[in-house]
Every structure is written in structure tokens, then in C-alpha cells.
mmCIF file of C-alpha atoms in Angstrom:
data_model
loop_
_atom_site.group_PDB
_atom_site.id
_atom_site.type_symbol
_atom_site.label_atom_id
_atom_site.label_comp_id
_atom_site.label_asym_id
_atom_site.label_seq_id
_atom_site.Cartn_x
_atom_site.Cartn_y
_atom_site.Cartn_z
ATOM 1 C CA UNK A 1 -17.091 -5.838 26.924
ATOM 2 C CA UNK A 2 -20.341 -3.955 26.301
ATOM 3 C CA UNK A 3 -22.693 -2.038 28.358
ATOM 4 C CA UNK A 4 -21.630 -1.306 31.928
ATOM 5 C CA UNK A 5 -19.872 -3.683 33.646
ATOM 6 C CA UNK A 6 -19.179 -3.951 37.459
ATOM 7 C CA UNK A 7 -16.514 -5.824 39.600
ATOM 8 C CA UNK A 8 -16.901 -7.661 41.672
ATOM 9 C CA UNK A 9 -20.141 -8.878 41.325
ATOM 10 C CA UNK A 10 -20.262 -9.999 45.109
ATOM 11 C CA UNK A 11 -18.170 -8.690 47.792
ATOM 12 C CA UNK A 12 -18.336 -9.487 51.670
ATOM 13 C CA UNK A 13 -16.496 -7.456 54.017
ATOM 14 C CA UNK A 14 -15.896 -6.318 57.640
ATOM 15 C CA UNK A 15 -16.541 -3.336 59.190
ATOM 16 C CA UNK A 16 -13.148 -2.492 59.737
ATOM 17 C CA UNK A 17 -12.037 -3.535 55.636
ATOM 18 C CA UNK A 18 -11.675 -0.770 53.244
ATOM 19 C CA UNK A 19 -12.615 -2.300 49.693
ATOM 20 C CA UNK A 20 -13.478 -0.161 46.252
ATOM 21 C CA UNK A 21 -16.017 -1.117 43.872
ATOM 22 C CA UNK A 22 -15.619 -0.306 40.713
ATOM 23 C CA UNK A 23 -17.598 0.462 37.000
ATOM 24 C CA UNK A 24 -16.706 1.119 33.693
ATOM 25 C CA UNK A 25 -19.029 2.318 30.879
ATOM 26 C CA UNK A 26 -18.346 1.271 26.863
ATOM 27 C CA UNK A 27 -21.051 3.531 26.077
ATOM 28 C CA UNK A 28 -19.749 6.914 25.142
ATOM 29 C CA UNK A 29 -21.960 8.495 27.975
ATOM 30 C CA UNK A 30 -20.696 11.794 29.614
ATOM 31 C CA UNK A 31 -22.613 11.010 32.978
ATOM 32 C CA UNK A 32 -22.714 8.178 35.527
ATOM 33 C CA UNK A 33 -24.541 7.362 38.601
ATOM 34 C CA UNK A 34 -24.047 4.959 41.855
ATOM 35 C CA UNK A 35 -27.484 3.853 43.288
ATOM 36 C CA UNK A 36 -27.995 1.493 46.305
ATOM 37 C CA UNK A 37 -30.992 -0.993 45.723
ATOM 38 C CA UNK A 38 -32.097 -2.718 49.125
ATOM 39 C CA UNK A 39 -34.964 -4.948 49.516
ATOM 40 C CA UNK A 40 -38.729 -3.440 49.777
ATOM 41 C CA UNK A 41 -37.259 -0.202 48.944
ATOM 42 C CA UNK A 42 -37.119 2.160 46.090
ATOM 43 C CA UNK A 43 -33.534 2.075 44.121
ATOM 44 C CA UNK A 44 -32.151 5.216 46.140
ATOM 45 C CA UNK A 45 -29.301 7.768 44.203
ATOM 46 C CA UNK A 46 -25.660 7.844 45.679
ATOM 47 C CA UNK A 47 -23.612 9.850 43.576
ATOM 48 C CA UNK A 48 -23.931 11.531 39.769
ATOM 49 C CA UNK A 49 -20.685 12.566 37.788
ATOM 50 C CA UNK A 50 -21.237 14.666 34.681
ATOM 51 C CA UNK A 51 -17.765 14.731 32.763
ATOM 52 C CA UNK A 52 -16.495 14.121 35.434
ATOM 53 C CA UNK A 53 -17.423 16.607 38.189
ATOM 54 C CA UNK A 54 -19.676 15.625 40.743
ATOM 55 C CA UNK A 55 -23.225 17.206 40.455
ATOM 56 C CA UNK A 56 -24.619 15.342 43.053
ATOM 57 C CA UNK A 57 -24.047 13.809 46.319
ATOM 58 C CA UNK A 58 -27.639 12.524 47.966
ATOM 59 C CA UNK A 59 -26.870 12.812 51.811
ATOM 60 C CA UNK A 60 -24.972 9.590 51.762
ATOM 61 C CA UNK A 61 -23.154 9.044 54.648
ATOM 62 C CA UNK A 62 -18.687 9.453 54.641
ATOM 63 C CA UNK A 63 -17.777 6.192 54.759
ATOM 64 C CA UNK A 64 -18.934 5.798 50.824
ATOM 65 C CA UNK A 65 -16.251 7.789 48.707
ATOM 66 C CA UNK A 66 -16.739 8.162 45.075
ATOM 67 C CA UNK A 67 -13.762 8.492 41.982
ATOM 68 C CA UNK A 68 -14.395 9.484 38.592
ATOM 69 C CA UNK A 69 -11.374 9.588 36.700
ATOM 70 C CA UNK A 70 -12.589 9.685 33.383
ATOM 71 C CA UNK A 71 -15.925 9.971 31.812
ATOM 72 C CA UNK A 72 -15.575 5.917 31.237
ATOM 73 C CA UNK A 73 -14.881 4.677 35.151
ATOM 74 C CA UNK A 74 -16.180 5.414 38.539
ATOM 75 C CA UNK A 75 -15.529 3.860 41.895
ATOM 76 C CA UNK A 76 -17.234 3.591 44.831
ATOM 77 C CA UNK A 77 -14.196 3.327 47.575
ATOM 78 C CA UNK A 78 -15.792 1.816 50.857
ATOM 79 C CA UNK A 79 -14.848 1.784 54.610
ATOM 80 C CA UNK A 80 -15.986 1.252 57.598
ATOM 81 C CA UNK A 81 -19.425 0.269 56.789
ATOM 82 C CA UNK A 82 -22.242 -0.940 58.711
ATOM 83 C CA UNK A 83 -23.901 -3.895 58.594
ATOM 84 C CA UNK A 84 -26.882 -1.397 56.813
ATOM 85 C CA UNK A 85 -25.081 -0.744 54.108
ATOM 86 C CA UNK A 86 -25.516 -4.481 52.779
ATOM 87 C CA UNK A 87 -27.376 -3.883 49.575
ATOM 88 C CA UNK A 88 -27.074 -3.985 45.839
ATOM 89 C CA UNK A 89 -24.945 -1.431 44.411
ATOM 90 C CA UNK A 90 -25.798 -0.393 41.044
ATOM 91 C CA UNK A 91 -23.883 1.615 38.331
ATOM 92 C CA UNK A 92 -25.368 3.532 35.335
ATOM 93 C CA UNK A 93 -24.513 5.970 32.888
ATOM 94 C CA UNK A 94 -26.069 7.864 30.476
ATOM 95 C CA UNK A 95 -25.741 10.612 27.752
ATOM 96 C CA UNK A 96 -26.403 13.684 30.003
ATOM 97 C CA UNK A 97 -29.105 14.484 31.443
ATOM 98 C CA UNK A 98 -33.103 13.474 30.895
ATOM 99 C CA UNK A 99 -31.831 10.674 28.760
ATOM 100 C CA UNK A 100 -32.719 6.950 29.541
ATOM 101 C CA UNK A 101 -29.910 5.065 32.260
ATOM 102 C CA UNK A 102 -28.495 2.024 31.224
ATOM 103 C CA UNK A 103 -27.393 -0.202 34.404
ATOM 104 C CA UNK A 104 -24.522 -2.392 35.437
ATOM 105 C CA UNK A 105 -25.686 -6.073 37.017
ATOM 106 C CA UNK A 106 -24.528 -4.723 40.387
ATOM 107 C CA UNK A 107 -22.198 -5.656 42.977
ATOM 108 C CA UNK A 108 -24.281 -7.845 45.631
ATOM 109 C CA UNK A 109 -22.129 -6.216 49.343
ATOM 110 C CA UNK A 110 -22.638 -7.730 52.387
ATOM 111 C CA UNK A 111 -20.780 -6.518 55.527
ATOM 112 C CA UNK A 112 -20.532 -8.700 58.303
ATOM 113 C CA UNK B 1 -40.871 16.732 45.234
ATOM 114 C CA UNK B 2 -41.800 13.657 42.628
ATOM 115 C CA UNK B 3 -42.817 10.289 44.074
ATOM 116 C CA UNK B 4 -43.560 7.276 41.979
ATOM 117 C CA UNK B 5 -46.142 4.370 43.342
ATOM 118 C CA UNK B 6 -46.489 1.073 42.226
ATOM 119 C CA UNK B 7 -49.619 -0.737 44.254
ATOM 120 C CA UNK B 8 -48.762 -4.218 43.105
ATOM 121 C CA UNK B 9 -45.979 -5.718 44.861
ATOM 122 C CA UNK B 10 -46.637 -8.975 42.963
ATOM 123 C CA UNK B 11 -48.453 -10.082 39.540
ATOM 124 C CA UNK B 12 -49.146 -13.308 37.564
ATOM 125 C CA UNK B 13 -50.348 -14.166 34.427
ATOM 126 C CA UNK B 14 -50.335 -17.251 32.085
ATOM 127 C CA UNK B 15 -47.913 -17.228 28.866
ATOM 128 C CA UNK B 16 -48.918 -15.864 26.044
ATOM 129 C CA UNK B 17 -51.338 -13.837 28.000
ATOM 130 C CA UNK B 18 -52.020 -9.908 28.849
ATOM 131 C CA UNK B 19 -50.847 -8.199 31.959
ATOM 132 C CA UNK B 20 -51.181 -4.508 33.103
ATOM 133 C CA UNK B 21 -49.048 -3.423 35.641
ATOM 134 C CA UNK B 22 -49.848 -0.075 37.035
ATOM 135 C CA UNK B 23 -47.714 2.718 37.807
ATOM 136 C CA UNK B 24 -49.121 6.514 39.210
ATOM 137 C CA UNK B 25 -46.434 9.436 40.511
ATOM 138 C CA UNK B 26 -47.025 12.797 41.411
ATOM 139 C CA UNK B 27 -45.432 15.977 40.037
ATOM 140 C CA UNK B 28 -45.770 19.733 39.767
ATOM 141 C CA UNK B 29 -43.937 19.593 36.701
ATOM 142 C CA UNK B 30 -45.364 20.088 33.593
ATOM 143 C CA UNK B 31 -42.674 18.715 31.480
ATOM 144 C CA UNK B 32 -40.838 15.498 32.742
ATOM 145 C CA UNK B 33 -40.099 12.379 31.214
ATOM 146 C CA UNK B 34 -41.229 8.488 32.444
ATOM 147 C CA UNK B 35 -39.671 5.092 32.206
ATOM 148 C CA UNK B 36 -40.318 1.204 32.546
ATOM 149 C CA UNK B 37 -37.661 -0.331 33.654
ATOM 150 C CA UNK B 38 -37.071 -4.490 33.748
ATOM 151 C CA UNK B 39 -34.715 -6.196 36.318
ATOM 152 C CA UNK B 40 -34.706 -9.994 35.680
ATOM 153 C CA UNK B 41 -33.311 -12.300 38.584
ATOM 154 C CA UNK B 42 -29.498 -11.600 36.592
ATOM 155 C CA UNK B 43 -29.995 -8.208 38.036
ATOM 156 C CA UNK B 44 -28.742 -6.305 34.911
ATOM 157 C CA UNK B 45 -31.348 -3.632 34.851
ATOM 158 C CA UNK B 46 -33.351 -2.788 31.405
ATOM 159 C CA UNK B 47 -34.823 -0.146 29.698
ATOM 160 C CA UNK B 48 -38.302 -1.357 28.503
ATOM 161 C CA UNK B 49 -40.192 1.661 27.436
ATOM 162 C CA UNK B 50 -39.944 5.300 27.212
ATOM 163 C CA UNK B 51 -42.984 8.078 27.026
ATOM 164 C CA UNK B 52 -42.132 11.789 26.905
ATOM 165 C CA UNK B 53 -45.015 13.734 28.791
ATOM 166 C CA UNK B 54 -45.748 16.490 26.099
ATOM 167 C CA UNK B 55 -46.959 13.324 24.198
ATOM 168 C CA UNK B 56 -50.388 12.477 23.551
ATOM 169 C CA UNK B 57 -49.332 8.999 21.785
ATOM 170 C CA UNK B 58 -49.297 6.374 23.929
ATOM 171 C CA UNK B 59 -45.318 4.447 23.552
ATOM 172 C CA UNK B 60 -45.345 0.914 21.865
ATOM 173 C CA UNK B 61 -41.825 -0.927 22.239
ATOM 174 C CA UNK B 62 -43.460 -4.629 20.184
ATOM 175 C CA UNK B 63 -44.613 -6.664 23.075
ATOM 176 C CA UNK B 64 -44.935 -3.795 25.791
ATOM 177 C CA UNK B 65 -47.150 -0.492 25.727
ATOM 178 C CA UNK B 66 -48.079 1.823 27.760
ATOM 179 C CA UNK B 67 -51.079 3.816 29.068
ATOM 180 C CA UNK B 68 -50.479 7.449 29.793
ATOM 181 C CA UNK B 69 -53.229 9.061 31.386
ATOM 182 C CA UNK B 70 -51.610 12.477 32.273
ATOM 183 C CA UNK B 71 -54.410 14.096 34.111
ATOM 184 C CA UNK B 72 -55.187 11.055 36.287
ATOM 185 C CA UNK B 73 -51.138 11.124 36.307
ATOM 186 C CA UNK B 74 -51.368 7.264 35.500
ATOM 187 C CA UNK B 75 -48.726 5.520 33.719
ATOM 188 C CA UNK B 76 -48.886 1.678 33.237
ATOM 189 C CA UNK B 77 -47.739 -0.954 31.284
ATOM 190 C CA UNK B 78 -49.263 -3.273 29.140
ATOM 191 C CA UNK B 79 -47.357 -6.792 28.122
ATOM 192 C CA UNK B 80 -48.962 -8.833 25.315
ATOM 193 C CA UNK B 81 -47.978 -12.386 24.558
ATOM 194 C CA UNK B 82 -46.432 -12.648 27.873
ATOM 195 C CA UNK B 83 -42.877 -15.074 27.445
ATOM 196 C CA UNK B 84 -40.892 -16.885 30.475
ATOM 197 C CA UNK B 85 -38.633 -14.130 29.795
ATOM 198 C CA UNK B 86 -40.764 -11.646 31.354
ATOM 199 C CA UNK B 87 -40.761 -12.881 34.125
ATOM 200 C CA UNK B 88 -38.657 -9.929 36.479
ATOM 201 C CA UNK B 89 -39.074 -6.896 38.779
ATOM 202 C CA UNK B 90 -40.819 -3.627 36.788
ATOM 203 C CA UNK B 91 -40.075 -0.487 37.997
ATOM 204 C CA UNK B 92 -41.998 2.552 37.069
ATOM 205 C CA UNK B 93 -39.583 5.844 37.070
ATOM 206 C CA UNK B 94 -39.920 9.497 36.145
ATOM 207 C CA UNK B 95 -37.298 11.867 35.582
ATOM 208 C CA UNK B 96 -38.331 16.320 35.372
ATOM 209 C CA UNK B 97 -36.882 17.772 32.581
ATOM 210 C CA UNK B 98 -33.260 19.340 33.183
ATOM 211 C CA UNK B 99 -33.482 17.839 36.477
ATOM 212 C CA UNK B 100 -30.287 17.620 37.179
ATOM 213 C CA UNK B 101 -29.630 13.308 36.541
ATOM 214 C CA UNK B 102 -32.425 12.921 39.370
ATOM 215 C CA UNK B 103 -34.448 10.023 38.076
ATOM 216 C CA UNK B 104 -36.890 9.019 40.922
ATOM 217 C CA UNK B 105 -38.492 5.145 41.258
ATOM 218 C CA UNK B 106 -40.892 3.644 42.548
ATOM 219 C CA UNK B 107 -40.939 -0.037 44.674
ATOM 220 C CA UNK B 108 -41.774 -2.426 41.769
ATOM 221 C CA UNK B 109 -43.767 -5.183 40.913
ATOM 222 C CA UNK B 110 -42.478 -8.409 41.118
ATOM 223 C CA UNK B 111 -43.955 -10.278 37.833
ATOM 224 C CA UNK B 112 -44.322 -14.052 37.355
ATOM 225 C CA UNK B 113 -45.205 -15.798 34.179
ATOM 226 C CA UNK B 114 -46.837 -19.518 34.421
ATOM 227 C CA UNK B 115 -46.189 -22.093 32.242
#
């Protein structure tokens, strides 16, 4: 593998289901990202590990719980979500900060 | 506060031909960094071009340039010899120096490429 990768790619759940997304860099980068991409709308910013530790959290609602247990993974963990929170979830990393993101394909969520 | 706007929701052009697509933010920072990004319909987001803004030089990445206009805080792209393959979203983005990860986006152009 090479890049970012994300599983799964597509996910549907209920509102009730607790599911985890999950993405792993092959980069070497020290910092990654969750963003939420919905239609008509700029990509908005989740969640920012830097070695790690979480240095940001954007006003994002409970129900989205991130894990970073190593500079190389990070999981979104998921439950209870609203039908809303159908979107695009994207993963990036980088190396630190004010360098260029390089971005997973996403994982396409849809909660019914 | 930076914001990022991108007035063309949707552009065209003819292979091999030239497209601009047009990108303007707003800052009070003097030193920040911008981006052109590509998402093609695989979703897999890409890097296209970088331009530090201390830079006079416009950025050149072979096919794609850019036009940096820092007083009219303008920032566009330029595709020569347009390809099928160019065909994606464009998204304009600009990141302040030591800003903490925050890179901000605008809405994107949608880009289509005719046979």
C-alpha cells in the first residue's frame, strides 16, 4: 500500500449502530487530519493529531470520537449519528504543519 | 479569519485547450501559503500546485500554472493542453503560516473537458 488508504470505502449505518472508520498513512508524516466533505459545501476540518496528540478538535459534535494510536493510524469511531452526518469522510496527513496534505479516497457514510 | 472563494461552480473547455479557473481568499496575514487541489470522480484528492506568498514567481507544475496577484489577493489556475484526465473538482486552499494544521477551502469548480 501507498499513500493513505481508508476502509471501508462505503459504509451505511443506523442511527442506533456504532461503526469506526479507519486510516492509515505509509507516508512518514507526523500529523493527520479527518475532514467531512458534503455536497455544495467547503471540505470542513474534524480533527488534527500531531504525533499523536490532538491539536485540534473543530466544534464537531460527541457522537464522532477520534483514535490516534500511532503517528501511522487514526480512527474515526462513530455512534449515534444523524441522518446529517451522511457525507464523505476524508483522511490526510502530512509532515507537520504548513506543508501540503495528501488525502485518502474517503469513506462515502450514509446513515439511514 | 481566512475565507477562500471560488465563483465558478462549473467550467468547460475543449481538449487540448486553455482554461483559467479562478480562485480569490481573504487574509490579514502577511505570510501564508496557497494550494490547488484536484479531486477526480475516484475521489482520491491531489495536490496540483503549490505557491508560497513571499513569492513573486508565479508556480509552474508542466501542464498547470498559476496566477498570483497578491494585492488583488487573486490566485488562479491556468491548465494548458487540457487532457480527459482533467476533468475533476479544483479546489483553491490557503493555509497561514504556523497555523496550527488549519488549511481553509474554498467550494470548487467542477471542470469538464470535451472531446
Amino acid at each position: 500500500e501507498t499513500g493513505v488508504t481508508q476502509t471501508p470505502r462505503h459504509l451505511v449505518m443506523g442511527m442506533t449502530n456504532k461503526k469506526s472508520l479507519k486510516c492509515e498513512q505509509h507516508l512518514g508524516h507526523n500529523a493527520m487530519y479527518w475532514y467531512k466533505q458534503s455536497a455544495k459545501k467547503p471540505l470542513e476540518l474534524m480533527f488534527v493529531y500531531s504525533l499523536e496528540e490532538r491539536v485540534e478538535n473543530n466544534s464537531v459534535p460527541s457522537r464522532f470520537s477520534p483514535e490516534c494510536p500511532n503517528s501511522s493510524h487514526l480512527f474515526l469511531h462513530l455512534h449515534t449519528l444523524q441522518p446529517e452526518d451522511s457525507a464523505l469522510y476524508l483522511c490526510a496527513s502530512s509532515q507537520g504543519r504548513d506543508y501540503e496534505q495528501y488525502f485518502g479516497p474517503g469513506t462515502r457514510l450514509t446513515v439511514t | 479569519a481566512q475565507t477562500v472563494t471560488q465563483s465558478q461552480p462549473e467550467m468547460s473547455v475543449q481538449e487540448a485547450e486553455t482554461v483559467t479557473l479562478s480562485c480569490t481568499y481573504d487574509t490579514s496575514e502577511s505570510d501564508y501559503y496557497l494550494f490547488w487541489y484536484k479531486q477526480p470522480p475516484s475521489r482520491q484528492m491531489i495536490l496540483v500546485i503549490r505557491q508560497e506568498a513571499y513569492k513573486q514567481q508565479n508556480a509552474t507544475e508542466n501542464r498547470f500554472s498559476v496566477n498570483f496577484q497578491k494585492a488583488a489577493k487573486s490566485f488562479s489556475l491556468k491548465i494548458s493542453d487540457s487532457q480527459l484526465g482533467d476533468a475533476a473538482m479544483y479546489f483553491c486552499a490557503i493555509t497561514r503560516v504556523g497555523s496550527n494544521y488549519k488549511l481553509t477551502f474554498g467550494k470548487g469548480t467542477l471542470l469538464t473537458v470535451n472531446p
